[in-house]
């Protein structure tokens, strides 16, 4: 992956090998008045020293630390960041550097996109999920009233710098968490990549998986920056997955984003089958692959409460649930109307899997 660059909308995504030197070049050219580094407790400890070693100029940055985890993705934490920026007299020519996983880039991108009507920010992802997915595409935001990403903006970073060595300290369960979005991108957009992911040599090659995932996501995003059409294929697994994630948010059974999305993909694959968009064989192959790789445990939830959360989801209009569903391996169909009984049937299928 050395020195690879992917061009996105008005910015670039630099990959390892060259990413710190590219960041130094960028900082040298842009002449920002001040730098702010947003991190959480873990990235402060594990990643910030590496970043400053690679980019000594950033030793003068003001550090803003969040508590790690999804519960920080809220408006109160935004207010704390805005207050810090104001107290430090951050002007419109300041740069916010998001050093962390998807939580840091989602909240940091949002905060920067509205502070003084928008200041520059860059993403330096430190989890597999953020390198392969969340740091790319310009969607950012926070959770509100138990609803995922319900407040946010479309605002691309000035650049993204992917430095693979940050993954060295990432806990194991966060590796699979990131692979969930990689499997999803393959499933909705590239049957060859999906076949490759059935091989353990490929799933353990994170450099290849990140690079391929970013390339595929970027292509989809460039064709539909504001998520009005085809970009919505990236929502596969997310209508149910977000509802499951919200359902358990803050509870002792708290699920990682990727863990919830895997369950969402299994349930939504069954809905795709009910809608005759995929055959029984494709359904079985997809589910087998997800269950084998992710070894997802059964979780119990109240189906009716889940339905309520889904209706509040930003993809529901006029109380009509619309899903992005699979229409084959590597293909997806957006805006498919789905009724309650189809959802409940698919949830039963998910439950039966674990009793089989
Ligand atoms: N904007 C998008 O396009 C998009 C896409 C997918 C997901 N997301 C969002 O991303 C979020 C999930 O992101 P995530 O899984 O990266 O979660 P996260 O940011 O919470 O990071 C996961 C955990 O890993 C720790 N961590 C991060 N980097 C580390 C490192 N290098 N070493 C050790 N520990 C490290 C963090 O402190 C945290 O505890 C969700 O909120 C989801 O909604 C956004």
PDB file of N, CA, C and O in Angstrom, residues 288-333:
ATOM      1  N   UNK A 288     -23.990 -17.790   5.773  1.00  0.00           N
ATOM      2  CA  UNK A 288     -22.939 -18.721   6.217  1.00  0.00           C
ATOM      3  C   UNK A 288     -21.603 -17.971   6.351  1.00  0.00           C
ATOM      4  O   UNK A 288     -20.874 -18.117   7.330  1.00  0.00           O
ATOM      5  N   UNK A 289     -21.316 -17.166   5.345  1.00  0.00           N
ATOM      6  CA  UNK A 289     -20.050 -16.429   5.369  1.00  0.00           C
ATOM      7  C   UNK A 289     -19.998 -15.467   6.575  1.00  0.00           C
ATOM      8  O   UNK A 289     -18.993 -15.400   7.288  1.00  0.00           O
ATOM      9  N   UNK A 290     -21.102 -14.745   6.818  1.00  0.00           N
ATOM     10  CA  UNK A 290     -21.115 -13.783   7.936  1.00  0.00           C
ATOM     11  C   UNK A 290     -21.027 -14.504   9.280  1.00  0.00           C
ATOM     12  O   UNK A 290     -20.276 -14.096  10.173  1.00  0.00           O
ATOM     13  N   UNK A 291     -21.794 -15.592   9.409  1.00  0.00           N
ATOM     14  CA  UNK A 291     -21.795 -16.320  10.683  1.00  0.00           C
ATOM     15  C   UNK A 291     -20.414 -16.934  10.919  1.00  0.00           C
ATOM     16  O   UNK A 291     -19.854 -16.842  12.016  1.00  0.00           O
ATOM     17  N   UNK A 292     -19.826 -17.529   9.877  1.00  0.00           N
ATOM     18  CA  UNK A 292     -18.503 -18.157  10.051  1.00  0.00           C
ATOM     19  C   UNK A 292     -17.438 -17.152  10.439  1.00  0.00           C
ATOM     20  O   UNK A 292     -16.672 -17.374  11.364  1.00  0.00           O
ATOM     21  N   UNK A 293     -17.406 -16.034   9.723  1.00  0.00           N
ATOM     22  CA  UNK A 293     -16.318 -15.087   9.995  1.00  0.00           C
ATOM     23  C   UNK A 293     -16.536 -14.339  11.308  1.00  0.00           C
ATOM     24  O   UNK A 293     -15.616 -14.183  12.108  1.00  0.00           O
ATOM     25  N   UNK A 294     -17.768 -13.896  11.540  1.00  0.00           N
ATOM     26  CA  UNK A 294     -17.983 -13.014  12.706  1.00  0.00           C
ATOM     27  C   UNK A 294     -18.412 -13.775  13.956  1.00  0.00           C
ATOM     28  O   UNK A 294     -18.363 -13.225  15.052  1.00  0.00           O
ATOM     29  N   UNK A 295     -18.800 -15.039  13.791  1.00  0.00           N
ATOM     30  CA  UNK A 295     -19.229 -15.847  14.929  1.00  0.00           C
ATOM     31  C   UNK A 295     -20.117 -15.042  15.878  1.00  0.00           C
ATOM     32  O   UNK A 295     -19.903 -15.037  17.097  1.00  0.00           O
ATOM     33  N   UNK A 296     -21.076 -14.352  15.248  1.00  0.00           N
ATOM     34  CA  UNK A 296     -21.908 -13.436  16.032  1.00  0.00           C
ATOM     35  C   UNK A 296     -22.802 -14.191  17.003  1.00  0.00           C
ATOM     36  O   UNK A 296     -23.478 -15.138  16.613  1.00  0.00           O
ATOM     37  N   UNK A 297     -22.789 -13.787  18.244  1.00  0.00           N
ATOM     38  CA  UNK A 297     -23.667 -14.397  19.247  1.00  0.00           C
ATOM     39  C   UNK A 297     -25.104 -13.922  19.040  1.00  0.00           C
ATOM     40  O   UNK A 297     -25.320 -12.799  18.590  1.00  0.00           O
ATOM     41  N   UNK A 298     -26.049 -14.766  19.450  1.00  0.00           N
ATOM     42  CA  UNK A 298     -27.455 -14.342  19.374  1.00  0.00           C
ATOM     43  C   UNK A 298     -27.695 -13.259  20.425  1.00  0.00           C
ATOM     44  O   UNK A 298     -27.234 -13.380  21.565  1.00  0.00           O
ATOM     45  N   UNK A 299     -28.381 -12.206  20.038  1.00  0.00           N
ATOM     46  CA  UNK A 299     -28.804 -11.255  21.057  1.00  0.00           C
ATOM     47  C   UNK A 299     -30.327 -11.174  21.018  1.00  0.00           C
ATOM     48  O   UNK A 299     -30.930 -11.286  19.964  1.00  0.00           O
ATOM     49  N   UNK A 300     -30.901 -11.002  22.178  1.00  0.00           N
ATOM     50  CA  UNK A 300     -32.353 -10.935  22.247  1.00  0.00           C
ATOM     51  C   UNK A 300     -32.801  -9.487  22.349  1.00  0.00           C
ATOM     52  O   UNK A 300     -32.201  -8.710  23.082  1.00  0.00           O
ATOM     53  N   UNK A 301     -33.813  -9.164  21.563  1.00  0.00           N
ATOM     54  CA  UNK A 301     -34.363  -7.813  21.661  1.00  0.00           C
ATOM     55  C   UNK A 301     -35.856  -7.886  21.406  1.00  0.00           C
ATOM     56  O   UNK A 301     -36.349  -8.855  20.806  1.00  0.00           O
ATOM     57  N   UNK A 302     -36.545  -6.877  21.864  1.00  0.00           N
ATOM     58  CA  UNK A 302     -37.993  -6.758  21.683  1.00  0.00           C
ATOM     59  C   UNK A 302     -38.214  -6.269  20.251  1.00  0.00           C
ATOM     60  O   UNK A 302     -37.851  -5.130  19.919  1.00  0.00           O
ATOM     61  N   UNK A 303     -38.778  -7.101  19.387  1.00  0.00           N
ATOM     62  CA  UNK A 303     -38.892  -6.723  17.975  1.00  0.00           C
ATOM     63  C   UNK A 303     -39.700  -5.440  17.770  1.00  0.00           C
ATOM     64  O   UNK A 303     -39.370  -4.605  16.924  1.00  0.00           O
ATOM     65  N   UNK A 304     -40.754  -5.253  18.592  1.00  0.00           N
ATOM     66  CA  UNK A 304     -41.609  -4.066  18.412  1.00  0.00           C
ATOM     67  C   UNK A 304     -40.851  -2.773  18.737  1.00  0.00           C
ATOM     68  O   UNK A 304     -41.022  -1.754  18.075  1.00  0.00           O
ATOM     69  N   UNK A 305     -40.015  -2.843  19.782  1.00  0.00           N
ATOM     70  CA  UNK A 305     -39.228  -1.648  20.134  1.00  0.00           C
ATOM     71  C   UNK A 305     -38.239  -1.325  19.011  1.00  0.00           C
ATOM     72  O   UNK A 305     -37.999  -0.163  18.665  1.00  0.00           O
ATOM     73  N   UNK A 306     -37.710  -2.381  18.434  1.00  0.00           N
ATOM     74  CA  UNK A 306     -36.771  -2.195  17.321  1.00  0.00           C
ATOM     75  C   UNK A 306     -37.477  -1.507  16.137  1.00  0.00           C
ATOM     76  O   UNK A 306     -36.930  -0.588  15.519  1.00  0.00           O
ATOM     77  N   UNK A 307     -38.710  -1.944  15.881  1.00  0.00           N
ATOM     78  CA  UNK A 307     -39.477  -1.353  14.776  1.00  0.00           C
ATOM     79  C   UNK A 307     -39.693   0.145  15.004  1.00  0.00           C
ATOM     80  O   UNK A 307     -39.567   0.953  14.084  1.00  0.00           O
ATOM     81  N   UNK A 308     -39.974   0.497  16.257  1.00  0.00           N
ATOM     82  CA  UNK A 308     -40.202   1.900  16.598  1.00  0.00           C
ATOM     83  C   UNK A 308     -38.932   2.719  16.314  1.00  0.00           C
ATOM     84  O   UNK A 308     -38.982   3.805  15.741  1.00  0.00           O
ATOM     85  N   UNK A 309     -37.798   2.159  16.712  1.00  0.00           N
ATOM     86  CA  UNK A 309     -36.537   2.858  16.481  1.00  0.00           C
ATOM     87  C   UNK A 309     -36.283   3.027  14.986  1.00  0.00           C
ATOM     88  O   UNK A 309     -35.783   4.053  14.536  1.00  0.00           O
ATOM     89  N   UNK A 310     -36.682   2.013  14.222  1.00  0.00           N
ATOM     90  CA  UNK A 310     -36.471   2.089  12.769  1.00  0.00           C
ATOM     91  C   UNK A 310     -37.324   3.167  12.127  1.00  0.00           C
ATOM     92  O   UNK A 310     -36.897   3.845  11.208  1.00  0.00           O
ATOM     93  N   UNK A 311     -38.544   3.306  12.636  1.00  0.00           N
ATOM     94  CA  UNK A 311     -39.427   4.324  12.058  1.00  0.00           C
ATOM     95  C   UNK A 311     -38.864   5.717  12.286  1.00  0.00           C
ATOM     96  O   UNK A 311     -39.100   6.640  11.513  1.00  0.00           O
ATOM     97  N   UNK A 312     -38.091   5.856  13.339  1.00  0.00           N
ATOM     98  CA  UNK A 312     -37.467   7.154  13.591  1.00  0.00           C
ATOM     99  C   UNK A 312     -36.195   7.347  12.770  1.00  0.00           C
ATOM    100  O   UNK A 312     -35.638   8.424  12.717  1.00  0.00           O
ATOM    101  N   UNK A 313     -35.751   6.261  12.185  1.00  0.00           N
ATOM    102  CA  UNK A 313     -34.514   6.319  11.416  1.00  0.00           C
ATOM    103  C   UNK A 313     -34.671   7.319  10.272  1.00  0.00           C
ATOM    104  O   UNK A 313     -35.749   7.457   9.707  1.00  0.00           O
ATOM    105  N   UNK A 314     -33.602   7.950   9.927  1.00  0.00           N
ATOM    106  CA  UNK A 314     -33.704   8.999   8.908  1.00  0.00           C
ATOM    107  C   UNK A 314     -34.088   8.465   7.528  1.00  0.00           C
ATOM    108  O   UNK A 314     -34.433   9.214   6.639  1.00  0.00           O
ATOM    109  N   UNK A 315     -34.070   7.140   7.347  1.00  0.00           N
ATOM    110  CA  UNK A 315     -34.422   6.608   6.039  1.00  0.00           C
ATOM    111  C   UNK A 315     -35.925   6.303   5.921  1.00  0.00           C
ATOM    112  O   UNK A 315     -36.396   5.886   4.899  1.00  0.00           O
ATOM    113  N   UNK A 316     -36.652   6.512   7.045  1.00  0.00           N
ATOM    114  CA  UNK A 316     -38.103   6.252   6.987  1.00  0.00           C
ATOM    115  C   UNK A 316     -38.817   7.538   6.610  1.00  0.00           C
ATOM    116  O   UNK A 316     -38.602   8.563   7.223  1.00  0.00           O
ATOM    117  N   UNK A 317     -39.654   7.486   5.584  1.00  0.00           N
ATOM    118  CA  UNK A 317     -40.430   8.684   5.259  1.00  0.00           C
ATOM    119  C   UNK A 317     -41.897   8.296   5.263  1.00  0.00           C
ATOM    120  O   UNK A 317     -42.257   7.205   4.824  1.00  0.00           O
ATOM    121  N   UNK A 318     -42.767   9.175   5.752  1.00  0.00           N
ATOM    122  CA  UNK A 318     -44.204   8.925   5.851  1.00  0.00           C
ATOM    123  C   UNK A 318     -44.499   7.598   6.537  1.00  0.00           C
ATOM    124  O   UNK A 318     -45.359   6.837   6.093  1.00  0.00           O
ATOM    125  N   UNK A 319     -43.768   7.298   7.595  1.00  0.00           N
ATOM    126  CA  UNK A 319     -43.966   6.053   8.350  1.00  0.00           C
ATOM    127  C   UNK A 319     -43.798   4.807   7.474  1.00  0.00           C
ATOM    128  O   UNK A 319     -44.201   3.724   7.840  1.00  0.00           O
ATOM    129  N   UNK A 320     -43.242   4.984   6.292  1.00  0.00           N
ATOM    130  CA  UNK A 320     -43.019   3.834   5.405  1.00  0.00           C
ATOM    131  C   UNK A 320     -41.533   3.488   5.461  1.00  0.00           C
ATOM    132  O   UNK A 320     -40.694   4.342   5.176  1.00  0.00           O
ATOM    133  N   UNK A 321     -41.242   2.261   5.849  1.00  0.00           N
ATOM    134  CA  UNK A 321     -39.827   1.884   5.929  1.00  0.00           C
ATOM    135  C   UNK A 321     -39.294   1.518   4.556  1.00  0.00           C
ATOM    136  O   UNK A 321     -39.894   0.712   3.840  1.00  0.00           O
ATOM    137  N   UNK A 322     -38.172   2.151   4.230  1.00  0.00           N
ATOM    138  CA  UNK A 322     -37.542   1.830   2.946  1.00  0.00           C
ATOM    139  C   UNK A 322     -36.150   1.303   3.231  1.00  0.00           C
ATOM    140  O   UNK A 322     -35.405   1.906   4.020  1.00  0.00           O
ATOM    141  N   UNK A 323     -35.803   0.212   2.608  1.00  0.00           N
ATOM    142  CA  UNK A 323     -34.526  -0.430   2.862  1.00  0.00           C
ATOM    143  C   UNK A 323     -33.675  -0.431   1.593  1.00  0.00           C
ATOM    144  O   UNK A 323     -34.196  -0.416   0.484  1.00  0.00           O
ATOM    145  N   UNK A 324     -32.376  -0.533   1.836  1.00  0.00           N
ATOM    146  CA  UNK A 324     -31.484  -0.900   0.741  1.00  0.00           C
ATOM    147  C   UNK A 324     -31.295  -2.400   0.904  1.00  0.00           C
ATOM    148  O   UNK A 324     -30.901  -2.860   1.980  1.00  0.00           O
ATOM    149  N   UNK A 325     -31.607  -3.168  -0.126  1.00  0.00           N
ATOM    150  CA  UNK A 325     -31.517  -4.634   0.000  1.00  0.00           C
ATOM    151  C   UNK A 325     -30.547  -5.214  -1.023  1.00  0.00           C
ATOM    152  O   UNK A 325     -30.212  -4.560  -2.027  1.00  0.00           O
ATOM    153  N   UNK A 326     -30.130  -6.421  -0.770  1.00  0.00           N
ATOM    154  CA  UNK A 326     -29.232  -7.104  -1.716  1.00  0.00           C
ATOM    155  C   UNK A 326     -30.029  -7.548  -2.935  1.00  0.00           C
ATOM    156  O   UNK A 326     -31.137  -8.060  -2.786  1.00  0.00           O
ATOM    157  N   UNK A 327     -29.421  -7.389  -4.124  1.00  0.00           N
ATOM    158  CA  UNK A 327     -30.094  -7.950  -5.308  1.00  0.00           C
ATOM    159  C   UNK A 327     -29.170  -8.964  -5.986  1.00  0.00           C
ATOM    160  O   UNK A 327     -29.351  -9.311  -7.137  1.00  0.00           O
ATOM    161  N   UNK A 328     -28.193  -9.414  -5.263  1.00  0.00           N
ATOM    162  CA  UNK A 328     -27.218 -10.392  -5.757  1.00  0.00           C
ATOM    163  C   UNK A 328     -25.949 -10.162  -4.963  1.00  0.00           C
ATOM    164  O   UNK A 328     -25.905  -9.261  -4.118  1.00  0.00           O
ATOM    165  N   UNK A 329     -24.910 -10.966  -5.250  1.00  0.00           N
ATOM    166  CA  UNK A 329     -23.639 -10.707  -4.578  1.00  0.00           C
ATOM    167  C   UNK A 329     -22.955  -9.583  -5.341  1.00  0.00           C
ATOM    168  O   UNK A 329     -22.773  -9.661  -6.554  1.00  0.00           O
ATOM    169  N   UNK A 330     -22.641  -8.514  -4.630  1.00  0.00           N
ATOM    170  CA  UNK A 330     -22.001  -7.369  -5.280  1.00  0.00           C
ATOM    171  C   UNK A 330     -23.007  -6.397  -5.869  1.00  0.00           C
ATOM    172  O   UNK A 330     -22.633  -5.478  -6.611  1.00  0.00           O
ATOM    173  N   UNK A 331     -24.282  -6.590  -5.554  1.00  0.00           N
ATOM    174  CA  UNK A 331     -25.315  -5.701  -6.120  1.00  0.00           C
ATOM    175  C   UNK A 331     -26.368  -5.379  -5.066  1.00  0.00           C
ATOM    176  O   UNK A 331     -26.694  -6.236  -4.233  1.00  0.00           O
ATOM    177  N   UNK A 332     -26.923  -4.178  -5.119  1.00  0.00           N
ATOM    178  CA  UNK A 332     -27.948  -3.835  -4.134  1.00  0.00           C
ATOM    179  C   UNK A 332     -28.994  -2.933  -4.783  1.00  0.00           C
ATOM    180  O   UNK A 332     -28.733  -2.290  -5.807  1.00  0.00           O
ATOM    181  N   UNK A 333     -30.164  -2.918  -4.169  1.00  0.00           N
ATOM    182  CA  UNK A 333     -31.272  -2.105  -4.692  1.00  0.00           C
ATOM    183  C   UNK A 333     -31.725  -1.171  -3.581  1.00  0.00           C
ATOM    184  O   UNK A 333     -31.970  -1.626  -2.451  1.00  0.00           O
TER     185      UNK A 333
END
